[in-house]
mmCIF file of N, CA, C and O in Angstrom:
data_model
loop_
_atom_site.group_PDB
_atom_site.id
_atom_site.type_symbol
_atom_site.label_atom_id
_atom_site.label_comp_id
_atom_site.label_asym_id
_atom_site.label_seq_id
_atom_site.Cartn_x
_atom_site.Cartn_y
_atom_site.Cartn_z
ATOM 1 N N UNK A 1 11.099 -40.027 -56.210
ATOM 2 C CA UNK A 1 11.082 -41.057 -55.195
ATOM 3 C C UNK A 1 9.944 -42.028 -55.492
ATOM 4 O O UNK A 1 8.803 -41.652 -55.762
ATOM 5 N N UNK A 2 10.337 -43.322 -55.424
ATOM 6 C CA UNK A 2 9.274 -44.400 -55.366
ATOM 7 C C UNK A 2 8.759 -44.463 -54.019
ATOM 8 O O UNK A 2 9.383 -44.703 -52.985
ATOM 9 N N UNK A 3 7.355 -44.179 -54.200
ATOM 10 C CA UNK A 3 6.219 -44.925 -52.500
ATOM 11 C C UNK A 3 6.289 -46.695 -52.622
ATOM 12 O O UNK A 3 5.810 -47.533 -53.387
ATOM 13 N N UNK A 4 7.042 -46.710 -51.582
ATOM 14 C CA UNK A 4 6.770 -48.655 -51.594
ATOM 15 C C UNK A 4 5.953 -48.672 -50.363
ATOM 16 O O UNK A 4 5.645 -47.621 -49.801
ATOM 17 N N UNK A 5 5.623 -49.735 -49.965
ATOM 18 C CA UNK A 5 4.793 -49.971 -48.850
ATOM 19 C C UNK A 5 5.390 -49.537 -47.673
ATOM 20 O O UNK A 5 4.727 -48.900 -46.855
ATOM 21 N N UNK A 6 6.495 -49.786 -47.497
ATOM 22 C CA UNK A 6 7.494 -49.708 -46.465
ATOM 23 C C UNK A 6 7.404 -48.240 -46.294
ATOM 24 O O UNK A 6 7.371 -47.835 -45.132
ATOM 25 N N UNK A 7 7.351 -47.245 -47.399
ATOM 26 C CA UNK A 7 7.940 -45.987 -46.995
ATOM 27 C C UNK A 7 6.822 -45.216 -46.250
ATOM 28 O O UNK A 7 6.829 -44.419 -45.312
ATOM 29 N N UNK A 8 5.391 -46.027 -47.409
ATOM 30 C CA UNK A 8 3.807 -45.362 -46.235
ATOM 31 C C UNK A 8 3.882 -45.631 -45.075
ATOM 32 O O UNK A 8 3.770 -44.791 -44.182
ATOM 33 N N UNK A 9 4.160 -47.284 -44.831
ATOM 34 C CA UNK A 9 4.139 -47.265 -43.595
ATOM 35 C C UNK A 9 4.894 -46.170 -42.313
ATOM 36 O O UNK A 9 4.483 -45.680 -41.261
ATOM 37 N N UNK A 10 6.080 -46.135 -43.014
ATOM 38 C CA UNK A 10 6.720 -45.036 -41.948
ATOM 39 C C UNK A 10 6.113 -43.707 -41.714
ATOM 40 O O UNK A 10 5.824 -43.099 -40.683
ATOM 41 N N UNK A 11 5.971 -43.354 -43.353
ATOM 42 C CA UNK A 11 5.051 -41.622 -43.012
ATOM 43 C C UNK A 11 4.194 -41.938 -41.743
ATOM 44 O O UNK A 11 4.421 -41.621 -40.575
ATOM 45 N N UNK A 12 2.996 -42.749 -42.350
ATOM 46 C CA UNK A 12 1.985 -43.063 -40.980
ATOM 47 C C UNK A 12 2.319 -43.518 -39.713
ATOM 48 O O UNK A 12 1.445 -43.808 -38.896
ATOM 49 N N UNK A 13 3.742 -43.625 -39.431
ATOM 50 C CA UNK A 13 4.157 -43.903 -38.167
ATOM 51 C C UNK A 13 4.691 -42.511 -37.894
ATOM 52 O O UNK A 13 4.369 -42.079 -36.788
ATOM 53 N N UNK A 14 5.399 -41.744 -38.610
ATOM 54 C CA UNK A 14 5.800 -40.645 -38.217
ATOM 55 C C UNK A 14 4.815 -39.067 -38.006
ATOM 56 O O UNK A 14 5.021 -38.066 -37.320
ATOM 57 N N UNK A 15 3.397 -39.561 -39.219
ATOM 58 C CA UNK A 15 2.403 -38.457 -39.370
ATOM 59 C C UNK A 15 1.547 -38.870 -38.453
ATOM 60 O O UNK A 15 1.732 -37.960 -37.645
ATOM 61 N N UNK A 16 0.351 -39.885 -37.710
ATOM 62 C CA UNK A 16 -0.372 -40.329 -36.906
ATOM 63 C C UNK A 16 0.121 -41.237 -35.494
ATOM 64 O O UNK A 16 -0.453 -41.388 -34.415
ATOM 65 N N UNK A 17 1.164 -41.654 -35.900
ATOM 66 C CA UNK A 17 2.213 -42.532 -34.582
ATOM 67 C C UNK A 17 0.681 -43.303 -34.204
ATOM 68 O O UNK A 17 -0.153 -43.060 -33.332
ATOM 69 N N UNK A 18 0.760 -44.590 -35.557
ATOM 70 C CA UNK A 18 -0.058 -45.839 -35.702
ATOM 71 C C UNK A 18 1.325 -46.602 -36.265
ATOM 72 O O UNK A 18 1.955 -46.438 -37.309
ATOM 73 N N UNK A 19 1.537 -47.538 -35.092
ATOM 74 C CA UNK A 19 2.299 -48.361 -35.738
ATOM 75 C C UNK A 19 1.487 -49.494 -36.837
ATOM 76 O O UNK A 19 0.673 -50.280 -36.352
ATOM 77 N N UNK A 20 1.722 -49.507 -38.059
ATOM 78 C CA UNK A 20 1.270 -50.970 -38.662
ATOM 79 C C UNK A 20 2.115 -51.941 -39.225
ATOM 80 O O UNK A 20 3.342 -52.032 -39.253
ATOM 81 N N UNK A 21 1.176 -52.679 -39.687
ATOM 82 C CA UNK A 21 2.418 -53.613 -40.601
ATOM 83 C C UNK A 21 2.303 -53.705 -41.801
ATOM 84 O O UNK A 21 1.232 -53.334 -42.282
ATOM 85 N N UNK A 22 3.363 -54.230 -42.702
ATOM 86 C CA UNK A 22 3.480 -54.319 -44.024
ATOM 87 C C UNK A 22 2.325 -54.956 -44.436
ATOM 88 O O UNK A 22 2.027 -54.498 -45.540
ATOM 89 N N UNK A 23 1.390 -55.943 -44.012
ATOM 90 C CA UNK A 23 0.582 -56.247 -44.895
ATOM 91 C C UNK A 23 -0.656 -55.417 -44.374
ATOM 92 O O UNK A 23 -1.608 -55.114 -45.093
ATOM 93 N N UNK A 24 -0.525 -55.072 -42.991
ATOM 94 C CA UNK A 24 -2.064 -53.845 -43.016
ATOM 95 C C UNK A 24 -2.061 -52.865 -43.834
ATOM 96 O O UNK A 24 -3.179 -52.645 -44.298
ATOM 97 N N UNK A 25 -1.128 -52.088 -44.250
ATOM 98 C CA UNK A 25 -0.866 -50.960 -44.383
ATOM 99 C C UNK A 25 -1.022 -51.598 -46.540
ATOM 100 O O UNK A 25 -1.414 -50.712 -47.301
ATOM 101 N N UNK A 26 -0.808 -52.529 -46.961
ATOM 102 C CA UNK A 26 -0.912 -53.155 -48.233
ATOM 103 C C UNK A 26 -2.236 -53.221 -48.141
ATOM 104 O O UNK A 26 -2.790 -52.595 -49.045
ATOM 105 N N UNK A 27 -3.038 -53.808 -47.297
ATOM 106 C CA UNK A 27 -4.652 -53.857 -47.488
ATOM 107 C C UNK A 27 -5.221 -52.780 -47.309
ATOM 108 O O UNK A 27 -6.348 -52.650 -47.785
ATOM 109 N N UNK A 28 -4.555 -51.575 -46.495
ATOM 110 C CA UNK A 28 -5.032 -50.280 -46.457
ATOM 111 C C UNK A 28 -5.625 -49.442 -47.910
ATOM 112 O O UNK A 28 -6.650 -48.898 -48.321
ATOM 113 N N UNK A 29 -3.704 -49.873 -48.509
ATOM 114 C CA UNK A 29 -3.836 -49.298 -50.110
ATOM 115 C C UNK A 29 -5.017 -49.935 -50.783
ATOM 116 O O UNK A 29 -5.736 -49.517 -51.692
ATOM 117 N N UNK A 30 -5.026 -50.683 -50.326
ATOM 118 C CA UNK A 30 -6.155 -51.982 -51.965
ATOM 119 C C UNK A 30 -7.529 -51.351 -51.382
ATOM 120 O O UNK A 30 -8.249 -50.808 -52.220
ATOM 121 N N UNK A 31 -7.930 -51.363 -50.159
ATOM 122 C CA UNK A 31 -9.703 -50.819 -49.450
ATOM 123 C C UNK A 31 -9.481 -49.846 -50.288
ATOM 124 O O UNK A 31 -10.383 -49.840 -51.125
ATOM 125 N N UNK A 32 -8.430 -48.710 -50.537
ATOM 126 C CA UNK A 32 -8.736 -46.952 -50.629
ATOM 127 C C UNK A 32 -8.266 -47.182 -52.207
ATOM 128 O O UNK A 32 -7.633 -46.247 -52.696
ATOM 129 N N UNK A 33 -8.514 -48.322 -53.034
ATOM 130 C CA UNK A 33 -8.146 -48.781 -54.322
ATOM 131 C C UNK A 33 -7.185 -47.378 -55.407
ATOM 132 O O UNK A 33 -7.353 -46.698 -56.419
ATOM 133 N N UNK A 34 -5.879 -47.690 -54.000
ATOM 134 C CA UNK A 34 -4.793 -46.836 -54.876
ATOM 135 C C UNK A 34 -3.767 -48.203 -54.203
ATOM 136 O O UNK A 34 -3.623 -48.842 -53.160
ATOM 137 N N UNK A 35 -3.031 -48.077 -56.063
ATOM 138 C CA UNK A 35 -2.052 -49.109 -56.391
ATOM 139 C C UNK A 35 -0.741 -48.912 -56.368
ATOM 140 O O UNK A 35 -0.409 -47.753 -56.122
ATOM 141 N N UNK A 36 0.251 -49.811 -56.577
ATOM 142 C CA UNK A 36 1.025 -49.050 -56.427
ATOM 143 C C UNK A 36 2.016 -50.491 -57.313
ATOM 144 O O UNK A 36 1.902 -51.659 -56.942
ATOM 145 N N UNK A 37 2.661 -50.185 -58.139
ATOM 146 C CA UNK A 37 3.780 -51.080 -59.100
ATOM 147 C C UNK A 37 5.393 -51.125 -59.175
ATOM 148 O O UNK A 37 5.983 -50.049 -59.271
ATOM 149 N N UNK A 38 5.926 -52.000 -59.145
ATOM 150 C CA UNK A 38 7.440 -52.114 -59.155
ATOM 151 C C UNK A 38 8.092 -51.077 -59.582
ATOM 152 O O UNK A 38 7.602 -50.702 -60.648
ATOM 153 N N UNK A 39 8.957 -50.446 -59.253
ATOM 154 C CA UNK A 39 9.698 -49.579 -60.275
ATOM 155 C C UNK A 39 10.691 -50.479 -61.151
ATOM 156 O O UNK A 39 11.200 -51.559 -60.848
ATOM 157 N N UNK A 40 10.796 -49.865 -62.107
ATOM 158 C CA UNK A 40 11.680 -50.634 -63.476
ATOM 159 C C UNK A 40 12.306 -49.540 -63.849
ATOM 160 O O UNK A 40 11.716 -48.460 -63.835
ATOM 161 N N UNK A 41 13.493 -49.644 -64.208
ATOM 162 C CA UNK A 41 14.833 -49.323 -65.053
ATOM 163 C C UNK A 41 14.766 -49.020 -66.399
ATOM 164 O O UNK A 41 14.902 -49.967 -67.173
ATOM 165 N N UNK A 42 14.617 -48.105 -66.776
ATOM 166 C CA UNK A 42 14.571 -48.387 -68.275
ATOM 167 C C UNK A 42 15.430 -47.185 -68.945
ATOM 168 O O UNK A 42 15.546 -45.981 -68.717
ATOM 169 N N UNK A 43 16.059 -48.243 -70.029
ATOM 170 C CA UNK A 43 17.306 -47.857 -70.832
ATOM 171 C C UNK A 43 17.274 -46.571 -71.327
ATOM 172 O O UNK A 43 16.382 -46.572 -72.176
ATOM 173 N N UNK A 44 17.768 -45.469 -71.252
ATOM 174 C CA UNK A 44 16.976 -44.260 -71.739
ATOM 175 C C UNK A 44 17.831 -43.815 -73.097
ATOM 176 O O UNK A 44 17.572 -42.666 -73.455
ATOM 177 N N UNK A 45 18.724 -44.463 -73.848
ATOM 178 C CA UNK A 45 19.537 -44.275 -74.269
ATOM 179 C C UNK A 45 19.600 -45.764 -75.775
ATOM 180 O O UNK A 45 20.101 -45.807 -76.899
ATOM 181 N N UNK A 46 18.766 -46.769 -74.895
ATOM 182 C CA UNK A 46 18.117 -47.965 -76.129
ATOM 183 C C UNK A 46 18.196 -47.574 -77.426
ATOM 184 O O UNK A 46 17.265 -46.832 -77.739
ATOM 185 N N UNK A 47 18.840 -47.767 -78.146
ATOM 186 C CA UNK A 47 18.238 -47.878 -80.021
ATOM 187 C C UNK A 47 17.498 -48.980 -80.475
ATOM 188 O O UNK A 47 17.952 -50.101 -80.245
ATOM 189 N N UNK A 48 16.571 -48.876 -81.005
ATOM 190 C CA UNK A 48 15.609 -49.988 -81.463
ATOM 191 C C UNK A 48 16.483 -50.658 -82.349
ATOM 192 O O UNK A 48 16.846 -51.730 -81.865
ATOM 193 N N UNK A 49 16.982 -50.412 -83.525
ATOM 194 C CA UNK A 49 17.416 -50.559 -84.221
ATOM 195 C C UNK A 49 18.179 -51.570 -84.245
ATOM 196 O O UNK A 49 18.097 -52.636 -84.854
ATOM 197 N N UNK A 50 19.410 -50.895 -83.084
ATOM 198 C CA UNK A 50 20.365 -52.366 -82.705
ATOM 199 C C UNK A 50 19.612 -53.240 -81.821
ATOM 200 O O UNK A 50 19.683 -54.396 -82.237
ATOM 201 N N UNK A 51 19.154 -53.169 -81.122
ATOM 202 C CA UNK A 51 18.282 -54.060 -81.010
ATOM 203 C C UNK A 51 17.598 -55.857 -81.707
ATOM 204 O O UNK A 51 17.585 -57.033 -81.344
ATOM 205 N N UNK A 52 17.097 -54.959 -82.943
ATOM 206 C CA UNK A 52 16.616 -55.639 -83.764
ATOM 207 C C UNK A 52 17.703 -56.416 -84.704
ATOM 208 O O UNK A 52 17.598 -57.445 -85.371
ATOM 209 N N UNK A 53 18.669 -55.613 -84.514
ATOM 210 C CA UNK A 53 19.766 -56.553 -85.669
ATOM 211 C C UNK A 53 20.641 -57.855 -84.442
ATOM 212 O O UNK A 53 21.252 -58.886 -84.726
ATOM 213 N N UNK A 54 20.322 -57.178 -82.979
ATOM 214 C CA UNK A 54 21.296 -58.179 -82.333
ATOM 215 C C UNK A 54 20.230 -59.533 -82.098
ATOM 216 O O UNK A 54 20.656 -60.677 -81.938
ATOM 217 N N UNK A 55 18.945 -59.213 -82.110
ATOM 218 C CA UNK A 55 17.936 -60.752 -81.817
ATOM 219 C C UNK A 55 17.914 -61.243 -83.437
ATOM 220 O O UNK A 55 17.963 -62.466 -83.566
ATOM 221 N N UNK A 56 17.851 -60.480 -84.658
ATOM 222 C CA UNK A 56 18.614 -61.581 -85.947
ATOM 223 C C UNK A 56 19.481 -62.103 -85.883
ATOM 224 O O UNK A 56 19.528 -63.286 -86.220
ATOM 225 N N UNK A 57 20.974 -61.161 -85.232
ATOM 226 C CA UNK A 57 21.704 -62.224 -85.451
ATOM 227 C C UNK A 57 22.021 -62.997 -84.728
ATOM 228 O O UNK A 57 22.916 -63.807 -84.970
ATOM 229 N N UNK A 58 21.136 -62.928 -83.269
ATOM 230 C CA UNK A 58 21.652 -64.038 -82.238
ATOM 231 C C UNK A 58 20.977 -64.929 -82.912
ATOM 232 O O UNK A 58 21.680 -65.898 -83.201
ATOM 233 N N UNK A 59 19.595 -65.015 -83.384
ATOM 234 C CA UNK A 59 18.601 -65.954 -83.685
ATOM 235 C C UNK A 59 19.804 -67.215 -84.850
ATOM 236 O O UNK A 59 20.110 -68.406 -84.800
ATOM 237 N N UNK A 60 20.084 -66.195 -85.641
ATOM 238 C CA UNK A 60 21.327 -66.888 -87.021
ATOM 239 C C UNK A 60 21.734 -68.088 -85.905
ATOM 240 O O UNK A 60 21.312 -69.239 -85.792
ATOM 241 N N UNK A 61 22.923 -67.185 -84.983
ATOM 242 C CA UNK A 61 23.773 -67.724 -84.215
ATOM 243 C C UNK A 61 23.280 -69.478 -83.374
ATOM 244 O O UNK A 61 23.982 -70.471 -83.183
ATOM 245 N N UNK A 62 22.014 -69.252 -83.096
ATOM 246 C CA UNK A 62 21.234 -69.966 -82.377
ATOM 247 C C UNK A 62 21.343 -71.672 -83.527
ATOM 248 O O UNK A 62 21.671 -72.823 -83.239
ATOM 249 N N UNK A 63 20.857 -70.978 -84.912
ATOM 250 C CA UNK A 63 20.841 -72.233 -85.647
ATOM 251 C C UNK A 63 21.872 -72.545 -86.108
ATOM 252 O O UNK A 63 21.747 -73.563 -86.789
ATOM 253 N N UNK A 64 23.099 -72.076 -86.070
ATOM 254 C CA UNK A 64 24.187 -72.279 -86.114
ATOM 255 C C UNK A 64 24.700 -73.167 -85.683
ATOM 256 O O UNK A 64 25.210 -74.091 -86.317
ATOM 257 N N UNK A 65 24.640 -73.014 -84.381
ATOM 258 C CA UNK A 65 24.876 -73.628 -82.728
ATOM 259 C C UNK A 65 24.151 -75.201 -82.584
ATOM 260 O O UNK A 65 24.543 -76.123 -81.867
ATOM 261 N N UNK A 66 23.098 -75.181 -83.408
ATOM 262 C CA UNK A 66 21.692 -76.283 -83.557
ATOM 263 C C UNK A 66 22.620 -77.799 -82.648
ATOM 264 O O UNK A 66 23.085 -78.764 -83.255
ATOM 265 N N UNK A 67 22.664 -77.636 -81.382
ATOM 266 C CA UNK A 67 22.838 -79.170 -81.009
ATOM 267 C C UNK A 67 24.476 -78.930 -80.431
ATOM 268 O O UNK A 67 24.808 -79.882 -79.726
ATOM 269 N N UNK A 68 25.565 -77.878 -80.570
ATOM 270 C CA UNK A 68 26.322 -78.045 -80.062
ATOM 271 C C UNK A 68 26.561 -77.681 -78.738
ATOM 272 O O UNK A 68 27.483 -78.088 -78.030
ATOM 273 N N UNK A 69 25.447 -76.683 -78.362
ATOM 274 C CA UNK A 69 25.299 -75.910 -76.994
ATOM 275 C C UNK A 69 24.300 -75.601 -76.296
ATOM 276 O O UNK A 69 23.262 -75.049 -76.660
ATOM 277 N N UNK A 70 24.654 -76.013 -75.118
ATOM 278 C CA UNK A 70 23.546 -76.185 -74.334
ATOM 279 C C UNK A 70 22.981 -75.531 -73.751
ATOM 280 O O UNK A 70 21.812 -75.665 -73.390
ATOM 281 N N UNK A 71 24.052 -74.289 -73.443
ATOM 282 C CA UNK A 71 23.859 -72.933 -72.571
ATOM 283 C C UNK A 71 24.420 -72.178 -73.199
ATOM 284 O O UNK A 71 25.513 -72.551 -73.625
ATOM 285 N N UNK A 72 23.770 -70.246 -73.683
ATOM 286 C CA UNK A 72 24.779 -69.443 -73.712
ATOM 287 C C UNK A 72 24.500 -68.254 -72.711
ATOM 288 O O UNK A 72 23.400 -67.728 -72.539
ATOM 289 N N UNK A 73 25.647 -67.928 -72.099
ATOM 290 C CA UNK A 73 25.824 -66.692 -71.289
ATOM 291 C C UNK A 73 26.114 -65.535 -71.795
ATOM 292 O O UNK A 73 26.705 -65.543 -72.875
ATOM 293 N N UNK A 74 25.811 -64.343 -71.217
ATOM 294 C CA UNK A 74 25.866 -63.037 -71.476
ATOM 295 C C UNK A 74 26.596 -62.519 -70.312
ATOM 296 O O UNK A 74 26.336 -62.702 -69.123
ATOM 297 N N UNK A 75 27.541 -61.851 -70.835
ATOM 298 C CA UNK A 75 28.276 -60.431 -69.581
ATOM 299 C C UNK A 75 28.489 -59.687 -70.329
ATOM 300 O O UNK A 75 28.808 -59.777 -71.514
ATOM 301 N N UNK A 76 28.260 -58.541 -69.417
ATOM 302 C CA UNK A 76 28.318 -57.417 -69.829
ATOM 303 C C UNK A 76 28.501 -56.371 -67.916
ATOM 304 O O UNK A 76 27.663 -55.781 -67.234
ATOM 305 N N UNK A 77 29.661 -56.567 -67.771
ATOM 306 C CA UNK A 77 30.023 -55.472 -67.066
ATOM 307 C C UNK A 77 29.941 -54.062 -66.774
ATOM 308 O O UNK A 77 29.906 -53.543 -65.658
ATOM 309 N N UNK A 78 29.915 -53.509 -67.891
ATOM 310 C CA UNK A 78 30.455 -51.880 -68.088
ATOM 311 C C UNK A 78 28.754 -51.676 -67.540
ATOM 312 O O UNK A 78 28.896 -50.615 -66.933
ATOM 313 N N UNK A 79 28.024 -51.850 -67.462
ATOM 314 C CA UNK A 79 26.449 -51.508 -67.513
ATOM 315 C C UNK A 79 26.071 -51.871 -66.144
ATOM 316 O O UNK A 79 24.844 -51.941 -66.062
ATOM 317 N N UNK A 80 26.640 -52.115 -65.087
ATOM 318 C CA UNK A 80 26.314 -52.545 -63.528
ATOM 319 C C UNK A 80 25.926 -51.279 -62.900
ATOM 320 O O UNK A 80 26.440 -50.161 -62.903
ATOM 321 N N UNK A 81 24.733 -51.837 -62.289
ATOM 322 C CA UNK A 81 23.959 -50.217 -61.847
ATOM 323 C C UNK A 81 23.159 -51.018 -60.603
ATOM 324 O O UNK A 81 22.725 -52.170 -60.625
ATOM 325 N N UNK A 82 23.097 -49.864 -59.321
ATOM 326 C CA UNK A 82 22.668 -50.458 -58.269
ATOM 327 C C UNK A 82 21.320 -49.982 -58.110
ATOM 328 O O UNK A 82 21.026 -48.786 -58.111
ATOM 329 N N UNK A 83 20.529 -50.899 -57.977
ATOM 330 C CA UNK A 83 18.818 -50.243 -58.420
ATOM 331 C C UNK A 83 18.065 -50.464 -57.406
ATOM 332 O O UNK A 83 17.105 -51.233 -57.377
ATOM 333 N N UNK A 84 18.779 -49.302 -55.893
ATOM 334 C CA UNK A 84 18.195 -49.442 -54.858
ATOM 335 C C UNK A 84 16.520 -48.970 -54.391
ATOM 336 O O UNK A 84 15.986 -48.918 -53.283
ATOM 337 N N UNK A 85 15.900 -48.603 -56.061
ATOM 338 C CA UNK A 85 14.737 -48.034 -55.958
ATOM 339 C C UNK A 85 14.017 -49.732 -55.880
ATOM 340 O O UNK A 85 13.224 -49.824 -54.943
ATOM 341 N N UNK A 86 14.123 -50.582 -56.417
ATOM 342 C CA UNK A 86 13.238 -51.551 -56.603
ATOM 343 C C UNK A 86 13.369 -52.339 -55.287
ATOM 344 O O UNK A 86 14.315 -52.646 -54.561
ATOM 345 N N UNK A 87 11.570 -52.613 -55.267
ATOM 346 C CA UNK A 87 11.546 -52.907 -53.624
ATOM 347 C C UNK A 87 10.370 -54.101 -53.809
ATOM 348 O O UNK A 87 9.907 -54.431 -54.901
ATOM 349 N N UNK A 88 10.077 -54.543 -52.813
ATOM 350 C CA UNK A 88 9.067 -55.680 -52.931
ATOM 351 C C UNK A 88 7.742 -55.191 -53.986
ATOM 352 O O UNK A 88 7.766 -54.010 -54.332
ATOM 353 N N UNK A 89 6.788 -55.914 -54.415
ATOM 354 C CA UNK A 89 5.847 -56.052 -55.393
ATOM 355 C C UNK A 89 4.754 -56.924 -54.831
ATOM 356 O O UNK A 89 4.841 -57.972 -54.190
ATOM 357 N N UNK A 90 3.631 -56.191 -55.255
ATOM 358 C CA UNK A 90 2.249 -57.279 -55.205
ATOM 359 C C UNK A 90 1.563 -56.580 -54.015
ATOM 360 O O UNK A 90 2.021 -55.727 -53.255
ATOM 361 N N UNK A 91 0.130 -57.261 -54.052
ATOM 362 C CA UNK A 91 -0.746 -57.375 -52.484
ATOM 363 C C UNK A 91 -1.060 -58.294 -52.566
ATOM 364 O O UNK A 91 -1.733 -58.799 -51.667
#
């Protein structure tokens, strides 16, 4: 489980029944200088490898392209994942 701000706040509403708010309870963390960072996704399954051959050959592709296009898009469907862990960021 990710701790977001939101979720301290509730413990401490449910463990002391102090209501606060999202940004007291953010300045709480920063006084008692414990941090706390985005959660991120990460590919667990990545090959470097391809990787490295798909930014050569997009790069090729790119000078290829030199002046005919203005935009290119990416889809990729099969890979849609709902990443209800990631929650607000920062103090």
């Amino acid at each position: 489980m990710n701790w977001t701000i939101e979720l301290v706040r509730q413990w401490v509403i449910k463990e002391f029944n102090i209501n606060m708010s999202h940004r007291g309870i953010a300045y709480v963390l920063h006084r008692l200088n414990l941090s706390y960072t985005r959660p991120t996704y990460v590919l667990a399954k990545a090959d470097k490898e391809k990787q490295e051959i798909f930014k050569s050959d997009f790069k090729a592709l790119k000078k290829c392209l030199n002046g005919l296009v203005d935009t290119i898009l990416f889809e990729d469907e099969s890979m849609i994942r709902d990443y209800q862990a990631i929650q607000r960021a920062g103090l």
